[in-house]
XYZ file of C-alpha atoms in Angstrom:
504
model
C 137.891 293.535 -16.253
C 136.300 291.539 -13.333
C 137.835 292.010 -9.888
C 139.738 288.647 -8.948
C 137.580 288.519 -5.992
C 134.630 288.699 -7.419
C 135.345 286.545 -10.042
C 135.599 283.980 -7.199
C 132.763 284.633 -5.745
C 130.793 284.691 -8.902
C 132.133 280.956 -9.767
C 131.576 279.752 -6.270
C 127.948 280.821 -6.508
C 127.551 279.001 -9.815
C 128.856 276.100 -8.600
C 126.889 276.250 -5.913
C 123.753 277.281 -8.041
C 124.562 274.417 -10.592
C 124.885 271.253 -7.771
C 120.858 272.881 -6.296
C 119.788 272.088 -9.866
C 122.117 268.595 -10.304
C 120.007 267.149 -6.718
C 116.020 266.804 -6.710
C 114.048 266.397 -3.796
C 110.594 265.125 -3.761
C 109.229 264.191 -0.014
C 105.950 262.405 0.304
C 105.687 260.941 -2.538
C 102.189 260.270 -3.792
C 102.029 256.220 -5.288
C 99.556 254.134 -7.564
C 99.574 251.357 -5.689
C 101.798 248.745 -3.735
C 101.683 245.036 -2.664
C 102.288 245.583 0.947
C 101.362 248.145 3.832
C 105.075 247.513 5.403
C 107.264 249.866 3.235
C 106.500 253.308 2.794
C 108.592 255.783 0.481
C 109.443 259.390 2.852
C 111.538 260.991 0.311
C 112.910 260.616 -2.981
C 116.464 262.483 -3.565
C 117.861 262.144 -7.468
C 121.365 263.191 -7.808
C 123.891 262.462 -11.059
C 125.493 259.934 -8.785
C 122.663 258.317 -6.939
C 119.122 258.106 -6.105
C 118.253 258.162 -2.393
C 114.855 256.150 -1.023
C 114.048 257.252 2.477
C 111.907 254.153 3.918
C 109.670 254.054 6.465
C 108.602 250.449 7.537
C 105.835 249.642 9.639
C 105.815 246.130 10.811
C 105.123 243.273 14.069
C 107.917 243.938 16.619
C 110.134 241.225 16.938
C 109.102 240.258 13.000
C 112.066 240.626 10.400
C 112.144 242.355 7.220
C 114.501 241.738 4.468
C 115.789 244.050 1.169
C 117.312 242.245 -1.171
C 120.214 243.006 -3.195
C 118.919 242.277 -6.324
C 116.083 245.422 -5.806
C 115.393 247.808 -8.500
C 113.507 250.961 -9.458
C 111.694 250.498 -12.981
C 111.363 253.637 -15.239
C 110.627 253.934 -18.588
C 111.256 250.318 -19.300
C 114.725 250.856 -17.081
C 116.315 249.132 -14.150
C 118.105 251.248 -11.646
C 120.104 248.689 -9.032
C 120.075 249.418 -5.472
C 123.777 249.780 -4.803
C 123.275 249.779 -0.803
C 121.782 250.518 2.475
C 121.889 252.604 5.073
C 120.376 251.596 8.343
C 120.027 248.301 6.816
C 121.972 245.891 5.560
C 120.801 244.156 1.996
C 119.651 240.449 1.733
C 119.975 240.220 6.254
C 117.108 239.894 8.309
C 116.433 243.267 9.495
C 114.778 242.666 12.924
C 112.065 245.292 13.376
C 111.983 247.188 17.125
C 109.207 247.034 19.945
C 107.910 250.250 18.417
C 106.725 248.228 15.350
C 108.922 251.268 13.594
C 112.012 251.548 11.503
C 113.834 253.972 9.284
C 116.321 253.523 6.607
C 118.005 254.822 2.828
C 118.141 252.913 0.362
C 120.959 253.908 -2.727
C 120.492 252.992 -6.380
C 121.815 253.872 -10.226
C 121.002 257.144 -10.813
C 117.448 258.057 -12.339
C 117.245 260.912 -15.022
C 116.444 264.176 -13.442
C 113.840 264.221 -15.895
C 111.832 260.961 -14.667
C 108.282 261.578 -13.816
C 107.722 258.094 -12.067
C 108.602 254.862 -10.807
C 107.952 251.512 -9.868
C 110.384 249.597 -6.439
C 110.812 246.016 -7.146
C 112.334 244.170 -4.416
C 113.396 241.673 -6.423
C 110.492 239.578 -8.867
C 109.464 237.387 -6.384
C 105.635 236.886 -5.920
C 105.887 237.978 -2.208
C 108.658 240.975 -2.243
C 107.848 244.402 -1.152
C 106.582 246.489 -4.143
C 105.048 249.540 -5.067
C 104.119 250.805 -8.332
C 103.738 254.798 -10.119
C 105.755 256.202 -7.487
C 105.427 260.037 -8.595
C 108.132 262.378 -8.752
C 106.368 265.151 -10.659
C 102.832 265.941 -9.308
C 102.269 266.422 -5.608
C 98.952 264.214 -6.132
C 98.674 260.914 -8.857
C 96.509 261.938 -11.944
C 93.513 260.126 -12.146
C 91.371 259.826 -15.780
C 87.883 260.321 -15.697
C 85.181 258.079 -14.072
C 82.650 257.194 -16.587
C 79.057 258.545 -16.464
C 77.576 254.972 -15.869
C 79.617 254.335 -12.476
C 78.957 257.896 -11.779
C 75.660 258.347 -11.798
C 72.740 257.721 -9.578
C 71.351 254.224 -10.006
C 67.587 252.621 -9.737
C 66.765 251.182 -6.563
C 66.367 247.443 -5.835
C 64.192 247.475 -2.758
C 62.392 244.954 -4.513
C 64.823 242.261 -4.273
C 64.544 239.269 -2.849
C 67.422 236.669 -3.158
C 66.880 233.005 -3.943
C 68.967 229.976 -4.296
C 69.506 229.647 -8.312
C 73.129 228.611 -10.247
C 74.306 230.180 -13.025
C 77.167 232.022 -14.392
C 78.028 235.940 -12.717
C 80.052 238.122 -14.978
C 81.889 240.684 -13.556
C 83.892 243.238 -15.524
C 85.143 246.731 -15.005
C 88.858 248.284 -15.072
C 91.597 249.523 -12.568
C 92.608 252.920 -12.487
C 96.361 253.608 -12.447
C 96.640 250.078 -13.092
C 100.518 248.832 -13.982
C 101.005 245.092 -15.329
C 103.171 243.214 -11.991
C 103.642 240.274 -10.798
C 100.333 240.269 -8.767
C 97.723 237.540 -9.508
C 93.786 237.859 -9.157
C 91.219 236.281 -8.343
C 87.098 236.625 -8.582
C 87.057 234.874 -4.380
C 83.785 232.973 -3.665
C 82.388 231.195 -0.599
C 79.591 229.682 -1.100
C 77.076 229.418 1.597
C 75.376 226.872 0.506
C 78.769 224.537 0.173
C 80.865 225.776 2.669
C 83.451 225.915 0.555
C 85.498 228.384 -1.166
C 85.989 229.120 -4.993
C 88.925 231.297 -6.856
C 88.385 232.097 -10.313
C 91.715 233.605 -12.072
C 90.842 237.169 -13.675
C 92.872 238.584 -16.506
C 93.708 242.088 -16.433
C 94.641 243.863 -19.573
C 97.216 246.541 -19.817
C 94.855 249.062 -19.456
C 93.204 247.961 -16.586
C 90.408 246.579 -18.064
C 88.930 242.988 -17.129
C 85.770 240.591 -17.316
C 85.344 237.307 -15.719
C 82.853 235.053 -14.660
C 82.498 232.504 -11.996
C 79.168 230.081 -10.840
C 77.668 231.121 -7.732
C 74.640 229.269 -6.158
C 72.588 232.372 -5.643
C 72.919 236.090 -4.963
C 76.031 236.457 -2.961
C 79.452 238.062 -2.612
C 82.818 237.721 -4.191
C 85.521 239.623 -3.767
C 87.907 240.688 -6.847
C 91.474 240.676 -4.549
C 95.095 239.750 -5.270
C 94.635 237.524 -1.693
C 97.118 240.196 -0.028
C 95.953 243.867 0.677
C 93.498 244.584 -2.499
C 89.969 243.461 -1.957
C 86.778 244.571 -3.241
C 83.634 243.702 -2.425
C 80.845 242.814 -5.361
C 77.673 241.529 -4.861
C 76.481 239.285 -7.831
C 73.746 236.954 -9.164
C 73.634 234.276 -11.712
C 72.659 234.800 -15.671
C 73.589 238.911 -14.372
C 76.756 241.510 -15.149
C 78.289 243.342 -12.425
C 80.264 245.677 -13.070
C 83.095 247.964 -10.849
C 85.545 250.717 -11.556
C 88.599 250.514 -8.899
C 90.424 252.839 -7.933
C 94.091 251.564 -7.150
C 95.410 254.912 -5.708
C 92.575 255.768 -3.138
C 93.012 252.445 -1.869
C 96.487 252.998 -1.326
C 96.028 256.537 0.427
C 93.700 254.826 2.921
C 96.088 252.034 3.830
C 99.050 254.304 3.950
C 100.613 255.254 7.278
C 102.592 258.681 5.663
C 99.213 259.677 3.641
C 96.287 258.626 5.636
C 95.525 262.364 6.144
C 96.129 263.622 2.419
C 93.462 264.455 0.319
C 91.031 261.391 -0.859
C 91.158 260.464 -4.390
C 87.216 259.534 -4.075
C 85.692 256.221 -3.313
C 87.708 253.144 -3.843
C 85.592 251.723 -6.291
C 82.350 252.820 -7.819
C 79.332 250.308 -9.832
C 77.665 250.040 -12.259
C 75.122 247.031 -13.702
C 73.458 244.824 -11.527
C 73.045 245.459 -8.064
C 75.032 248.767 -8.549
C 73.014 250.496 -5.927
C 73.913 247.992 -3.472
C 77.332 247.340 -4.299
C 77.557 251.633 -4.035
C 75.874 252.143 -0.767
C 77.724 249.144 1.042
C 80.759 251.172 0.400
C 79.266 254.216 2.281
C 82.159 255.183 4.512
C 79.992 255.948 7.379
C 78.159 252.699 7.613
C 78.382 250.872 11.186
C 80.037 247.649 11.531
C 80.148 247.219 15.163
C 83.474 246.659 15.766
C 85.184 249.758 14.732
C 86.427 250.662 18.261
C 88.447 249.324 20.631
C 86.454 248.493 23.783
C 88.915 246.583 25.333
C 89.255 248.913 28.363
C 86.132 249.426 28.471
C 84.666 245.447 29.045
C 88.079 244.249 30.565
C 86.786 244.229 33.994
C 83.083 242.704 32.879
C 81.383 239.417 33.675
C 79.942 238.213 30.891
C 76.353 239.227 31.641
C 77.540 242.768 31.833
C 79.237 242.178 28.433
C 76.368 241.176 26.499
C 74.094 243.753 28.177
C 77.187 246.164 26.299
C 77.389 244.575 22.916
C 73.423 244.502 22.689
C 73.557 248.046 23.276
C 76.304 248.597 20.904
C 74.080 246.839 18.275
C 71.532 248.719 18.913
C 72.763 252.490 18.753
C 74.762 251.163 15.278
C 71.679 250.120 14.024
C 69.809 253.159 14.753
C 72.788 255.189 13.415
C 72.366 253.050 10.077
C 68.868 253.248 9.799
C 69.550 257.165 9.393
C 71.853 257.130 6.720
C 70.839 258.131 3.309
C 71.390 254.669 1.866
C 69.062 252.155 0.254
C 66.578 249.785 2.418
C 67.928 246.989 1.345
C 71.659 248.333 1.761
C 70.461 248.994 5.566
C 69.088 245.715 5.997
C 72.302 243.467 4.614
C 74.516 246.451 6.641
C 72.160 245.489 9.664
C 72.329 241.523 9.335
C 76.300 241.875 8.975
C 76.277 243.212 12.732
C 74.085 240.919 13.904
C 76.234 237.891 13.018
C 79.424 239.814 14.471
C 77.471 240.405 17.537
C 76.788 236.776 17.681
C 80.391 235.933 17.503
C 81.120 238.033 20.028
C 78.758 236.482 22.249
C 78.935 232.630 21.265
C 82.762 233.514 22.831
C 82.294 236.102 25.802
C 83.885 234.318 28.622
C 87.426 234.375 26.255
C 86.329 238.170 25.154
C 86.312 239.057 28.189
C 89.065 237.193 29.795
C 91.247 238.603 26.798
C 90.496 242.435 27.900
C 91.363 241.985 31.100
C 94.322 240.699 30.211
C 95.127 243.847 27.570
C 94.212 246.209 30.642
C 96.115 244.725 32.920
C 99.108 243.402 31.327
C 99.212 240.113 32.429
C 99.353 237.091 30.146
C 95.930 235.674 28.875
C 96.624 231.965 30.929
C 97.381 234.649 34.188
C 93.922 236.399 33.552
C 91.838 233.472 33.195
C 93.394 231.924 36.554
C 92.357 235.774 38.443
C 89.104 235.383 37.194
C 86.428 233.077 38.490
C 85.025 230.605 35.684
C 82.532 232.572 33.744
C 78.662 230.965 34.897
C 76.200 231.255 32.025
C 72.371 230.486 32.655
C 70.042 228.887 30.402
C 68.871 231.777 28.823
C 72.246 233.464 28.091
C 72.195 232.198 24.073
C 68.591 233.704 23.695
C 70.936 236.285 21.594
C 70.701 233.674 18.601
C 67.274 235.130 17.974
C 68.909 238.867 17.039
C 70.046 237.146 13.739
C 67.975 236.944 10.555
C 67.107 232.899 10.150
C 64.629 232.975 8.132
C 65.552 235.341 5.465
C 67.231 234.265 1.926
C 68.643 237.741 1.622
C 71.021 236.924 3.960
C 72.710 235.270 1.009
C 74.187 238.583 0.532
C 75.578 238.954 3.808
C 79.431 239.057 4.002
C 81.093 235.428 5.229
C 77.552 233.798 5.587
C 79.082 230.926 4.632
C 81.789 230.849 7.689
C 78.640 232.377 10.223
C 76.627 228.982 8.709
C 79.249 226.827 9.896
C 80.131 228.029 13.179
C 75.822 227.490 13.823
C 76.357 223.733 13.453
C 78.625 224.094 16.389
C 76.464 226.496 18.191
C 75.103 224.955 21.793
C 73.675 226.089 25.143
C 76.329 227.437 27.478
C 76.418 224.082 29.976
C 78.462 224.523 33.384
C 77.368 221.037 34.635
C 79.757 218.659 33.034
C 77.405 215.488 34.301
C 74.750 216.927 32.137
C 74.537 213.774 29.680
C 75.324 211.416 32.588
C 71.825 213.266 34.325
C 69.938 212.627 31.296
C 70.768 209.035 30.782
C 70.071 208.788 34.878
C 66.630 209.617 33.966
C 65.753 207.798 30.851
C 63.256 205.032 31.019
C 65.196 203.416 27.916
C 68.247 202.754 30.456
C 67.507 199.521 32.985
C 66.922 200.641 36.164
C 70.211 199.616 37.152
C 72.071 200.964 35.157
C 69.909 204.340 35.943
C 71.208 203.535 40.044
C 74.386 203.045 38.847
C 74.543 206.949 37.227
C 72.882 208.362 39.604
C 75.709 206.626 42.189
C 78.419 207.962 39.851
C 76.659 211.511 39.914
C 75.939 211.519 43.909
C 80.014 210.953 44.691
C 80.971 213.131 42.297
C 79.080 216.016 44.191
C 80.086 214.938 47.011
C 83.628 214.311 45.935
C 83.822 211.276 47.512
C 85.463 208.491 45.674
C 82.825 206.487 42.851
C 84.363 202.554 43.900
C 82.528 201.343 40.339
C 84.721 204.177 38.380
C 86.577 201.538 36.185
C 82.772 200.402 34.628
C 81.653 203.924 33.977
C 83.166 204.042 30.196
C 81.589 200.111 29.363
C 77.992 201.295 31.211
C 78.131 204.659 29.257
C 78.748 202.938 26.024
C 76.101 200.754 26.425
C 73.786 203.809 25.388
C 76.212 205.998 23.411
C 73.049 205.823 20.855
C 70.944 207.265 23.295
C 73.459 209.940 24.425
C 74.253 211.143 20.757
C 70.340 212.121 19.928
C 70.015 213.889 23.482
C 73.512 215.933 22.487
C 71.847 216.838 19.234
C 69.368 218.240 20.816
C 72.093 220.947 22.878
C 74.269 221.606 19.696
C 73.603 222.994 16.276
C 70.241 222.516 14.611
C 68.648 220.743 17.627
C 69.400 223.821 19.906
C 68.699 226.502 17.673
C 65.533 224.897 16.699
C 64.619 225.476 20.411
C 65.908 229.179 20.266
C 63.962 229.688 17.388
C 60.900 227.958 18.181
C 60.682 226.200 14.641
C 62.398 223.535 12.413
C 61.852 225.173 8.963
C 64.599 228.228 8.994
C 65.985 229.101 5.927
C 69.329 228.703 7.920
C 68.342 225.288 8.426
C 68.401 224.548 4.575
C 72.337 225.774 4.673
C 73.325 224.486 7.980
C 71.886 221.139 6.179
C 73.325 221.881 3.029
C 76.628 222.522 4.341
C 76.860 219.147 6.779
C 75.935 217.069 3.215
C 79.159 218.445 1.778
């Protein structure tokens, strides 16, 4: 017979033995996918009575975040209910801290000890925080194989050269770890030749599986996204296939705060068909963009000579650093033009770059650091940096956002600190009378002097007189008239969009 004592202690140990095996921990939690970067799932605690989320959210301070109360965990066909929150209260603004940080539980329905995963639905609107194949079983999501054809090593298209044609691109491929939500897609086109921009719905099967096609001008990029966090990049051409194998959970990896340093599940897509090797090595990982770092700190206290001498330089080592990598020629070159037009934006708007460091370094309001700082004085030759970028090239039709970068060159002009500049030019023009000319060049001596101009109530009628004349001499300081100047010709391939663009 068993001591009393012992028999106590022998229960007590099997009670405790048999709650261990009744509660199920799981921290880190590997996912397929999700609709947002601002939740992230710590911990996953399954009990008979409830099923603990540990949240982390990342999100602007001062922003709000809200759960609601209608939020469930889907597995096997089954909704769990949250029951409530902890550190949060469901369906009220939930104001996040300066930290841009927060922590809190969330408590549902019990899931089966037995479930492997799980989707979080907060709630089934379009926008609510989701994220789908949330594993409770192995440490890392199971991916199935990547067929041969994506895998392998494909021909090289050095040989290309893109020109303006219309036709129909098909693009097809399939998602791994794909799960059927409430997401929509989209094949996303802007064409450069337009201006505008183009989404074409894409249906995606069960399995992950999809084909679509969309008209496109010429060569160029879409982008196969759900217009939130999911984006990839495909470059297509007309009468052509195109095809791409995505990989849901690496893209969530590299977005995630908790598992940005796990293991990588691979690339997060790989291509096949046409213009595979191109779509393949723009996705090299190591290729420069120019921008990666923040030089803030390091321009804040600039003037903007001294910042383009920087960027240039910047350019120039990425360039270089491209050049080397064990990518295609043609992948270098449309890697290459991409920087040049971001270098160009930099440039076309250094006196606010600048102004905008100093501010970050300082910690004084933008309005406070442009009032510290003197006015920013460019010379004539500041814009020669519109020659770095590739004008006369139709691949640039591959180039990503060509058709914002052709817009913003209709707006492009010299950097002019004289405000009287047009008032100078009309001063001088043998098509104005002569005194009308006087009267200008009356208007311009008082404002140097800043003496009072007596005739300043006439100076809009007199102006308007040869608004005409004023208009053609502006064209030649803005857009096509300037950069024809910069470029030393009128017959750019640039030109042809720039045109194209200001017909539509």
């Amino acid at each position: 017979m068993m001591n009393p004592k012992t028999l106590l202690t022998f229960l007590l140990v099997a009670a405790a033995i048999s709650l261990q095996a009744q509660i199920k921990t799981v921290d880190l939690p590997h996912a397929a996918f999700a609709n947002n970067r601002a939740l992230e799932i710590s911990k996953v605690t399954l009990s008979d009575t409830t099923t603990v989320l540990d949240v982390e959210a990342f999100f602007t301070p001062g922003y709000w975040i809200k759960i609601a109360s209608d939020t469930y965990l889907l597995a096997d066909g089954k909704k769990y209910m949250v029951r409530s929150g902890d550190g949060i209260e469901l369906d009220s603004l939930f104001w996040m801290p300066k930290s841009g940080e927060a922590s809190f539980k969330l408590m549902f329905e019990p899931l089966p000890q037995n479930t492997r995963t799980f989707d979080f639905i907060e709630s089934d609107c379009n926008d609510c925080f989701k994220i789908y194949g949330v594993d409770l079983v192995n440490k890392r999501i199971q991916l199935p194989e990547i067929p041969a054809e994506f895998r392998q090593k494909h021909r090289a298209e050095n040989n290309f050269q893109a020109q303006l044609q219309k036709g129909e691109a098909l693009v097809s491929g399939k998602i791994m770890a794909y799960a059927p939500t409430h997401e929509k897609y989209t094949l996303y086109y802007l064409n450069p030749i337009t201006g505008t921009e183009k989404n074409e719905p894409v249906t995606i099967n069960s399995d992950g599986s999809f084909s679509a096609s969309i008209t496109v001008d010429s060569p160029t990029l879409v982008l196969l996204t759900d217009r939130k966090l999911f984006t990839v990049p495909i470059r297509v051409a007309p009468g052509q296939e195109s095809k791409v194998w995505v990989n849901f959970p690496e893209i969530y990896r590299d977005g995630s705060r908790l598992l940005k340093e796990e293991l990588s599940y691979g690339n997060k897509a790989y291509y096949s068909g046409y213009l595979a090797e191109l779509n393949t090595d723009l996705s090299h990982k190591n290729i420069s963009n120019l921008i990666e770092g923040d030089f803030r700190n390091e321009i804040a206290d600039m003037d903007v000579y001294q910042f383009k001498d920087f960027m240039i330089t910047k350019y120039n080592e990425a360039v270089e650093y491209n050049n080397n990598l064990n990518i295609s020629l043609l992948a270098k070159k449309i890697a290459n033009y991409e920087m040049a037009y971001k270098l160009v934006n930099f440039l076309s708007m250094a006196d606010y770059v600048v102004i905008d460091a100093y501010a970050f370094k300082h910690g004084v309001t933008f309005e406070d650091a442009r009032k510290i700082r003197n006015p920013a004085q460019f010379t004539d030759d500041f814009n020669d940096f519109y020659r770095m970028i590739p004008y006369d090239d139709p691949d640039v039709l591959l180039v990503r956002n060509i058709g914002h970068f052709i817009r913003s060159l209709l707006y492009a002009k010299e950097n002019l600190n004289d405000p009287l500049v047009v008032i100078r030019y009309l001063s001088e023009n043998k098509k104005v009378s002569l005194e009308d000319r006087q009267f200008f060049k009356d208007y311009i001596s008082a404002q140097e002097k800043g003496e009072k101009f007596e005739k300043a109530s006439s100076i809009g009628s007199v102006f308007n007189k040869y608004q005409n004349i004023a208009n053609k001499f502006m064209k030649t300081q803005s857009g096509e008239g300037f950069l024809s100047k910069i470029w030393n010709t009128n017959n750019a391939f640039l030109f042809k969009l720039m045109r194209s663009q200001q017909l539509c």
